[in-house]
């Protein structure tokens, strides 16, 4: 690591996160969060979704603004391609979660980041979702994430950074471990 | 189901999907798809992601346009809230995938949809991601999806519709079953 007079600043307030950890450990009810989205079907495989609020710290929160998303299937599936596909949303969430983790852990470890880019790819045999082969799963066979990081740190430190980001990533856990999902009709 | 003179039209080309199923069953190499996203860290927990192309049917495809996404953490985690959180992206992907499935299965079964809306919520104890309690997972404890469907169908038919959508959903599989994820440093 290069020693400079400038303090490390990746834009992550680690002090606030550590304070939150202490405060929530002392009052675990406040640590119960509920994240939400709403979805309205448009036509065909096109849906529109919004994310506006969530619950946590014992109260309701509104995002700074409502986030809007269009989801669709691509033209090669005879759809209109009016948005990214649902599985691409999962890849976006996973890579964004790992990138936020890299920044947070780097701040905590005193590593100044210059640039962080990542590519993510997920292999899928679509005979599963098409119902053509019962032995083929619907989801990804496997996912590969590749980070390129320019930072004041050794390769060993950067590898440890990426490993710690995985260890604390919510979406990495969601994708690599099973989660109970209940789907109901109103 | 109400019998009318108008053919059912949910905007899904079921004929094309069934033809694709037959064609891909006959040449399974073409059924190998790779979905992708790219991500560039901005500052703090804020990243920008793009989705532009994918591979499948033995060739490369470009989406109609590049889809752009901002991901961030909310202000109550001392972040700038410049985008939905990564876990909210997963919820958006899951609910959008199920909605597309409802429309596709309804078309296949001759059920005319009028409106389909859904809410999704995921409970999460943030003591996991904060590293405060090793017994708490990072991801969701559980996810609840609730559909409201107005359609020319009985409640039993609608329940079967939602059940079949789950059965063929890529993202439902990703969330409810483990997937291998490899994270590498370039």
Coordinates of C-alpha atoms in Angstrom, one line a residue:
Chain A
X1 CA 0.0 0.0 0.0
X2 CA 1.4 3.4 -0.9
X3 CA 1.7 5.7 2.1
X4 CA 0.3 9.2 1.3
X5 CA -0.7 12.2 3.4
X6 CA -4.3 12.0 2.0
X7 CA -6.7 9.8 4.1
X8 CA -8.4 7.0 2.2
X9 CA -11.7 8.1 0.8
X10 CA -13.9 5.7 -1.2
X11 CA -17.0 7.6 -0.3
X12 CA -18.1 4.9 2.3
X13 CA -18.9 6.1 5.8
X14 CA -17.4 3.1 7.6
X15 CA -17.8 4.9 11.0
X16 CA -21.5 5.1 10.5
X17 CA -21.7 1.4 9.5
X18 CA -19.8 0.3 12.6
X19 CA -21.9 2.5 14.8
X20 CA -25.0 1.0 13.2
X21 CA -23.7 -2.5 13.8
X22 CA -23.2 -1.7 17.5
X23 CA -26.6 0.0 17.8
X24 CA -28.5 -2.8 16.0
X25 CA -26.6 -5.5 18.0
X26 CA -28.0 -3.9 21.1
X27 CA -31.6 -3.6 19.8
X28 CA -32.0 -6.5 17.3
X29 CA -35.7 -5.7 16.5
X30 CA -34.5 -2.7 14.6
X31 CA -32.3 -5.0 12.4
X32 CA -35.4 -6.6 10.8
X33 CA -35.8 -5.0 7.4
X34 CA -38.4 -5.7 4.7
X35 CA -37.5 -4.8 1.1
X36 CA -40.3 -4.4 -1.5
X37 CA -41.2 -4.0 -5.1
X38 CA -44.4 -3.6 -7.0
X39 CA -45.1 -4.9 -10.5
X40 CA -47.7 -4.2 -13.1
X41 CA -48.0 -6.5 -16.2
X42 CA -48.2 -4.5 -19.4
X43 CA -48.5 -6.9 -22.3
X44 CA -46.8 -10.1 -23.4
X45 CA -43.7 -10.6 -21.3
X46 CA -43.4 -6.9 -20.6
X47 CA -43.9 -5.7 -17.0
X48 CA -43.2 -2.5 -15.2
X49 CA -41.9 -2.5 -11.6
X50 CA -41.3 0.2 -9.1
X51 CA -39.3 0.3 -5.9
X52 CA -40.2 3.2 -3.5
X53 CA -40.1 2.2 0.2
X54 CA -38.9 -0.3 2.7
X55 CA -39.2 -1.0 6.4
X56 CA -36.3 -1.1 8.9
X57 CA -34.9 0.4 12.1
X58 CA -38.4 0.0 13.4
X59 CA -40.0 2.4 10.9
X60 CA -41.0 2.9 7.2
X61 CA -38.5 4.6 4.8
X62 CA -39.0 6.1 1.4
X63 CA -36.2 6.1 -1.1
X64 CA -35.0 9.5 -2.3
X65 CA -37.2 8.9 -5.4
X66 CA -39.2 6.0 -6.9
X67 CA -37.1 3.7 -9.0
X68 CA -38.7 2.4 -12.2
X69 CA -37.9 -0.7 -14.1
X70 CA -39.1 -2.3 -17.3
X71 CA -38.7 -6.1 -17.7
X72 CA -39.2 -8.0 -20.9
X73 CA -37.9 -10.9 -22.9
X74 CA -35.7 -10.4 -26.0
X75 CA -36.8 -10.5 -29.6
X76 CA -35.3 -14.0 -30.2
X77 CA -38.0 -15.3 -27.8
X78 CA -40.7 -13.5 -29.9
X79 CA -41.0 -10.7 -27.4
X80 CA -40.7 -7.0 -27.8
X81 CA -37.4 -6.4 -25.8
X82 CA -38.9 -3.5 -23.9
X83 CA -36.5 -4.0 -20.9
X84 CA -33.8 -6.2 -19.6
X85 CA -34.8 -9.8 -18.9
X86 CA -35.6 -10.8 -15.3
X87 CA -32.4 -13.0 -15.1
X88 CA -30.3 -10.0 -16.2
X89 CA -31.8 -8.1 -13.2
X90 CA -30.4 -10.8 -10.9
X91 CA -26.9 -10.5 -12.5
X92 CA -27.1 -6.6 -12.1
X93 CA -28.1 -7.0 -8.5
X94 CA -25.3 -9.5 -7.8
X95 CA -22.5 -7.6 -9.4
X96 CA -23.7 -4.3 -7.8
X97 CA -23.8 -5.9 -4.4
X98 CA -20.3 -7.3 -4.7
X99 CA -19.0 -3.9 -6.0
X100 CA -20.5 -2.0 -3.0
X101 CA -18.9 -4.6 -0.8
X102 CA -15.5 -4.1 -2.4
X103 CA -15.8 -0.3 -1.8
X104 CA -16.9 -0.8 1.8
X105 CA -14.3 -3.3 2.8
X106 CA -11.6 -1.3 1.0
X107 CA -12.6 1.8 3.1
X108 CA -12.5 -0.3 6.3
X109 CA -9.1 -1.6 5.4
X110 CA -7.6 1.7 4.4
X111 CA -7.3 0.8 0.7
X112 CA -7.8 3.7 -1.7
X113 CA -9.7 2.6 -4.8
X114 CA -9.2 4.3 -8.1
X115 CA -11.3 2.3 -10.5
X116 CA -13.4 -0.9 -10.0
X117 CA -15.1 -2.6 -12.9
X118 CA -16.7 -6.0 -13.1
X119 CA -18.3 -8.2 -15.7
X120 CA -20.8 -10.9 -14.8
X121 CA -22.1 -13.7 -16.9
X122 CA -24.5 -16.5 -16.2
X123 CA -24.8 -19.7 -18.3
X124 CA -28.3 -21.1 -18.8
X125 CA -29.7 -24.0 -20.8
X126 CA -33.1 -22.6 -22.0
X127 CA -34.5 -26.1 -22.5
X128 CA -35.4 -25.8 -18.8
X129 CA -37.6 -22.7 -18.9
X130 CA -39.1 -24.0 -22.2
X131 CA -40.2 -27.1 -20.4
X132 CA -38.4 -29.3 -23.0
X133 CA -36.2 -31.3 -20.6
X134 CA -37.1 -32.1 -17.0
X135 CA -33.5 -32.7 -16.1
X136 CA -32.4 -29.2 -17.0
X137 CA -32.9 -26.5 -14.3
X138 CA -34.7 -23.2 -15.1
X139 CA -32.0 -21.0 -13.6
X140 CA -28.3 -20.5 -14.2
X141 CA -25.9 -23.5 -14.4
X142 CA -23.2 -21.2 -13.0
X143 CA -22.3 -17.5 -12.7
X144 CA -18.8 -16.0 -13.2
X145 CA -17.9 -12.5 -11.9
X146 CA -14.6 -11.0 -12.9
X147 CA -13.4 -7.8 -11.1
X148 CA -10.7 -5.4 -12.4
X149 CA -9.5 -3.2 -9.6
X150 CA -7.0 -0.3 -9.7
X151 CA -6.1 0.6 -6.2
X152 CA -3.3 1.3 -3.8
X153 CA -3.0 -2.3 -2.7
X154 CA -1.1 -5.5 -3.5
X155 CA -2.7 -8.3 -5.5
X156 CA -3.0 -10.3 -2.3
X157 CA -4.9 -7.5 -0.6
X158 CA -7.2 -7.1 -3.6
X159 CA -8.0 -10.8 -3.6
X160 CA -8.8 -10.6 0.1
X161 CA -11.0 -7.6 -0.6
X162 CA -13.0 -9.5 -3.2
X163 CA -13.3 -12.5 -0.9
X164 CA -14.5 -10.5 2.0
X165 CA -17.1 -8.7 -0.2
X166 CA -18.5 -12.2 -1.1
X167 CA -18.6 -13.1 2.5
X168 CA -20.8 -10.2 3.4
X169 CA -22.9 -9.9 0.3
X170 CA -26.7 -10.2 0.6
X171 CA -27.2 -11.1 -3.1
X172 CA -24.3 -13.5 -3.2
X173 CA -26.0 -15.4 -0.4
X174 CA -29.4 -15.2 -2.1
X175 CA -28.0 -16.7 -5.3
X176 CA -25.7 -19.4 -3.7
X177 CA -28.1 -20.6 -1.0
X178 CA -31.8 -21.5 -1.1
X179 CA -34.4 -19.0 0.1
X180 CA -38.1 -19.8 0.8
X181 CA -40.4 -18.0 -1.6
X182 CA -44.2 -18.1 -1.1
X183 CA -46.3 -17.1 -4.1
X184 CA -50.0 -16.3 -3.3
X185 CA -53.1 -15.2 -5.2
X186 CA -55.0 -12.3 -3.6
Chain B
X1 CA -64.0 -19.2 -18.4
X2 CA -66.1 -16.8 -20.5
X3 CA -66.6 -17.9 -24.0
X4 CA -66.3 -15.0 -26.5
X5 CA -65.8 -14.7 -30.2
X6 CA -62.5 -12.8 -29.7
X7 CA -59.4 -15.0 -29.6
X8 CA -57.4 -14.7 -26.4
X9 CA -54.6 -12.2 -26.9
X10 CA -52.2 -11.5 -24.0
X11 CA -49.5 -10.4 -26.4
X12 CA -47.5 -13.6 -26.1
X13 CA -46.6 -15.6 -29.2
X14 CA -47.0 -19.1 -27.8
X15 CA -46.7 -20.6 -31.3
X16 CA -43.2 -19.2 -31.6
X17 CA -42.3 -20.5 -28.2
X18 CA -43.5 -24.0 -28.9
X19 CA -41.7 -23.9 -32.2
X20 CA -38.5 -22.8 -30.4
X21 CA -39.0 -25.6 -27.9
X22 CA -39.1 -28.2 -30.7
X23 CA -36.2 -26.6 -32.6
X24 CA -34.0 -26.4 -29.6
X25 CA -34.8 -29.9 -28.4
X26 CA -33.6 -31.1 -31.8
X27 CA -30.3 -29.0 -31.6
X28 CA -29.5 -28.7 -27.9
X29 CA -26.3 -26.7 -28.5
X30 CA -28.4 -23.7 -29.5
X31 CA -30.2 -23.8 -26.2
X32 CA -27.0 -22.8 -24.3
X33 CA -27.4 -19.1 -23.4
X34 CA -25.1 -16.7 -21.6
X35 CA -26.6 -13.6 -20.0
X36 CA -24.3 -10.8 -19.1
X37 CA -24.0 -7.4 -17.3
X38 CA -21.2 -5.0 -16.8
X39 CA -20.6 -2.8 -13.7
X40 CA -18.6 0.3 -13.0
X41 CA -18.1 1.4 -9.4
X42 CA -18.8 5.2 -9.0
X43 CA -18.3 6.2 -5.4
X44 CA -19.3 4.8 -2.0
X45 CA -21.9 2.0 -2.5
X46 CA -23.0 3.5 -5.8
X47 CA -22.4 1.5 -9.0
X48 CA -23.6 1.8 -12.6
X49 CA -24.5 -1.3 -14.5
X50 CA -25.3 -1.9 -18.2
X51 CA -27.0 -4.8 -20.0
X52 CA -26.5 -4.8 -23.7
X53 CA -25.9 -8.3 -25.2
X54 CA -26.1 -12.0 -24.7
X55 CA -25.3 -15.2 -26.4
X56 CA -27.7 -17.9 -27.5
X57 CA -29.0 -19.9 -30.5
X58 CA -25.4 -20.3 -31.4
X59 CA -24.7 -16.6 -31.9
X60 CA -24.4 -13.2 -30.2
X61 CA -27.4 -11.0 -29.8
X62 CA -27.7 -7.3 -29.0
X63 CA -30.7 -6.0 -27.0
X64 CA -32.8 -3.4 -28.9
X65 CA -31.0 -0.8 -26.7
X66 CA -28.5 -0.8 -23.8
X67 CA -30.3 -0.9 -20.5
X68 CA -28.7 1.2 -17.7
X69 CA -29.0 0.7 -14.0
X70 CA -27.9 2.6 -10.9
X71 CA -27.4 0.7 -7.7
X72 CA -26.8 2.2 -4.3
X73 CA -27.6 1.8 -0.6
X74 CA -30.2 3.9 1.1
X75 CA -29.6 7.0 3.3
X76 CA -30.3 5.1 6.5
X77 CA -27.0 3.1 5.8
X78 CA -25.1 6.4 5.4
X79 CA -25.2 6.1 1.6
X80 CA -26.5 8.5 -1.1
X81 CA -29.5 6.4 -2.3
X82 CA -28.6 7.1 -6.0
X83 CA -30.4 3.8 -7.1
X84 CA -32.3 0.9 -5.8
X85 CA -30.4 -1.5 -3.6
X86 CA -29.0 -4.7 -5.0
X87 CA -31.5 -6.9 -3.1
X88 CA -34.3 -4.8 -4.5
X89 CA -33.0 -5.7 -8.0
X90 CA -33.4 -9.3 -7.1
X91 CA -37.0 -8.8 -6.0
X92 CA -37.7 -6.8 -9.2
X93 CA -36.3 -9.7 -11.3
X94 CA -38.2 -12.3 -9.4
X95 CA -41.6 -10.6 -9.6
X96 CA -41.1 -9.7 -13.3
X97 CA -40.2 -13.2 -14.1
X98 CA -43.3 -14.6 -12.5
X99 CA -45.5 -12.0 -14.2
X100 CA -44.1 -12.9 -17.6
X101 CA -44.8 -16.5 -16.8
X102 CA -48.4 -15.8 -15.8
X103 CA -48.9 -14.1 -19.2
X104 CA -47.3 -16.8 -21.1
X105 CA -49.1 -19.7 -19.4
X106 CA -52.4 -17.8 -19.6
X107 CA -52.0 -17.4 -23.4
X108 CA -51.1 -21.1 -23.7
X109 CA -54.2 -22.1 -21.7
X110 CA -56.6 -19.7 -23.5
X111 CA -57.1 -17.4 -20.5
X112 CA -57.6 -13.7 -21.4
X113 CA -55.8 -11.5 -18.8
X114 CA -57.2 -8.0 -18.1
X115 CA -54.9 -6.8 -15.3
X116 CA -52.1 -8.5 -13.4
X117 CA -50.4 -6.7 -10.5
X118 CA -48.0 -8.2 -7.9
X119 CA -46.3 -7.0 -4.8
X120 CA -43.2 -8.7 -3.5
X121 CA -41.5 -8.4 -0.1
X122 CA -38.3 -9.9 1.3
X123 CA -37.5 -10.0 5.0
X124 CA -33.9 -9.6 6.0
X125 CA -32.1 -9.3 9.3
X126 CA -29.3 -6.9 8.5
X127 CA -27.2 -8.1 11.4
X128 CA -26.0 -10.6 8.8
X129 CA -24.6 -8.2 6.2
X130 CA -23.2 -6.0 9.0
X131 CA -21.2 -8.9 10.3
X132 CA -22.7 -8.6 13.7
X133 CA -24.1 -12.1 14.1
X134 CA -22.5 -15.1 12.4
X135 CA -25.8 -17.1 12.8
X136 CA -27.7 -14.6 10.7
X137 CA -27.6 -15.1 7.0
X138 CA -26.8 -12.2 4.7
X139 CA -29.7 -12.7 2.3
X140 CA -33.5 -12.8 2.7
X141 CA -35.1 -15.0 5.5
X142 CA -38.1 -15.4 3.1
X143 CA -39.8 -13.8 0.3
X144 CA -43.6 -13.3 -0.3
X145 CA -45.1 -12.6 -3.7
X146 CA -48.8 -11.7 -3.9
X147 CA -50.6 -11.6 -7.2
X148 CA -53.9 -9.9 -8.0
X149 CA -55.2 -11.1 -11.4
X150 CA -58.3 -9.9 -13.2
X151 CA -59.0 -12.4 -16.0
X152 CA -61.6 -14.6 -17.7
X153 CA -60.9 -17.5 -15.5
X154 CA -62.0 -19.2 -12.3
X155 CA -60.0 -18.8 -9.0
X156 CA -58.9 -22.4 -9.4
X157 CA -57.6 -21.7 -13.0
X158 CA -55.8 -18.6 -11.7
X159 CA -54.1 -20.5 -8.9
X160 CA -53.0 -23.1 -11.4
X161 CA -51.6 -20.3 -13.6
X162 CA -49.5 -18.9 -10.8
X163 CA -48.3 -22.3 -9.8
X164 CA -47.2 -23.1 -13.4
X165 CA -45.5 -19.8 -13.7
X166 CA -43.4 -20.7 -10.6
X167 CA -42.6 -24.1 -12.0
X168 CA -41.1 -22.6 -15.2
X169 CA -39.5 -19.4 -13.7
X170 CA -35.8 -18.9 -14.1
X171 CA -35.5 -16.4 -11.3
X172 CA -37.7 -18.5 -8.9
X173 CA -35.3 -21.3 -9.4
X174 CA -32.2 -19.0 -8.9
X175 CA -33.7 -17.8 -5.6
X176 CA -35.0 -21.0 -4.2
X177 CA -32.1 -23.3 -5.2
X178 CA -28.3 -22.9 -4.9
X179 CA -26.2 -21.7 -7.9
X180 CA -22.5 -21.9 -8.2
X181 CA -20.9 -18.4 -8.3
X182 CA -17.2 -17.9 -9.0
X183 CA -15.7 -14.5 -8.3
X184 CA -12.3 -13.8 -9.8
X185 CA -9.8 -10.9 -9.8
X186 CA -8.5 -10.1 -13.3

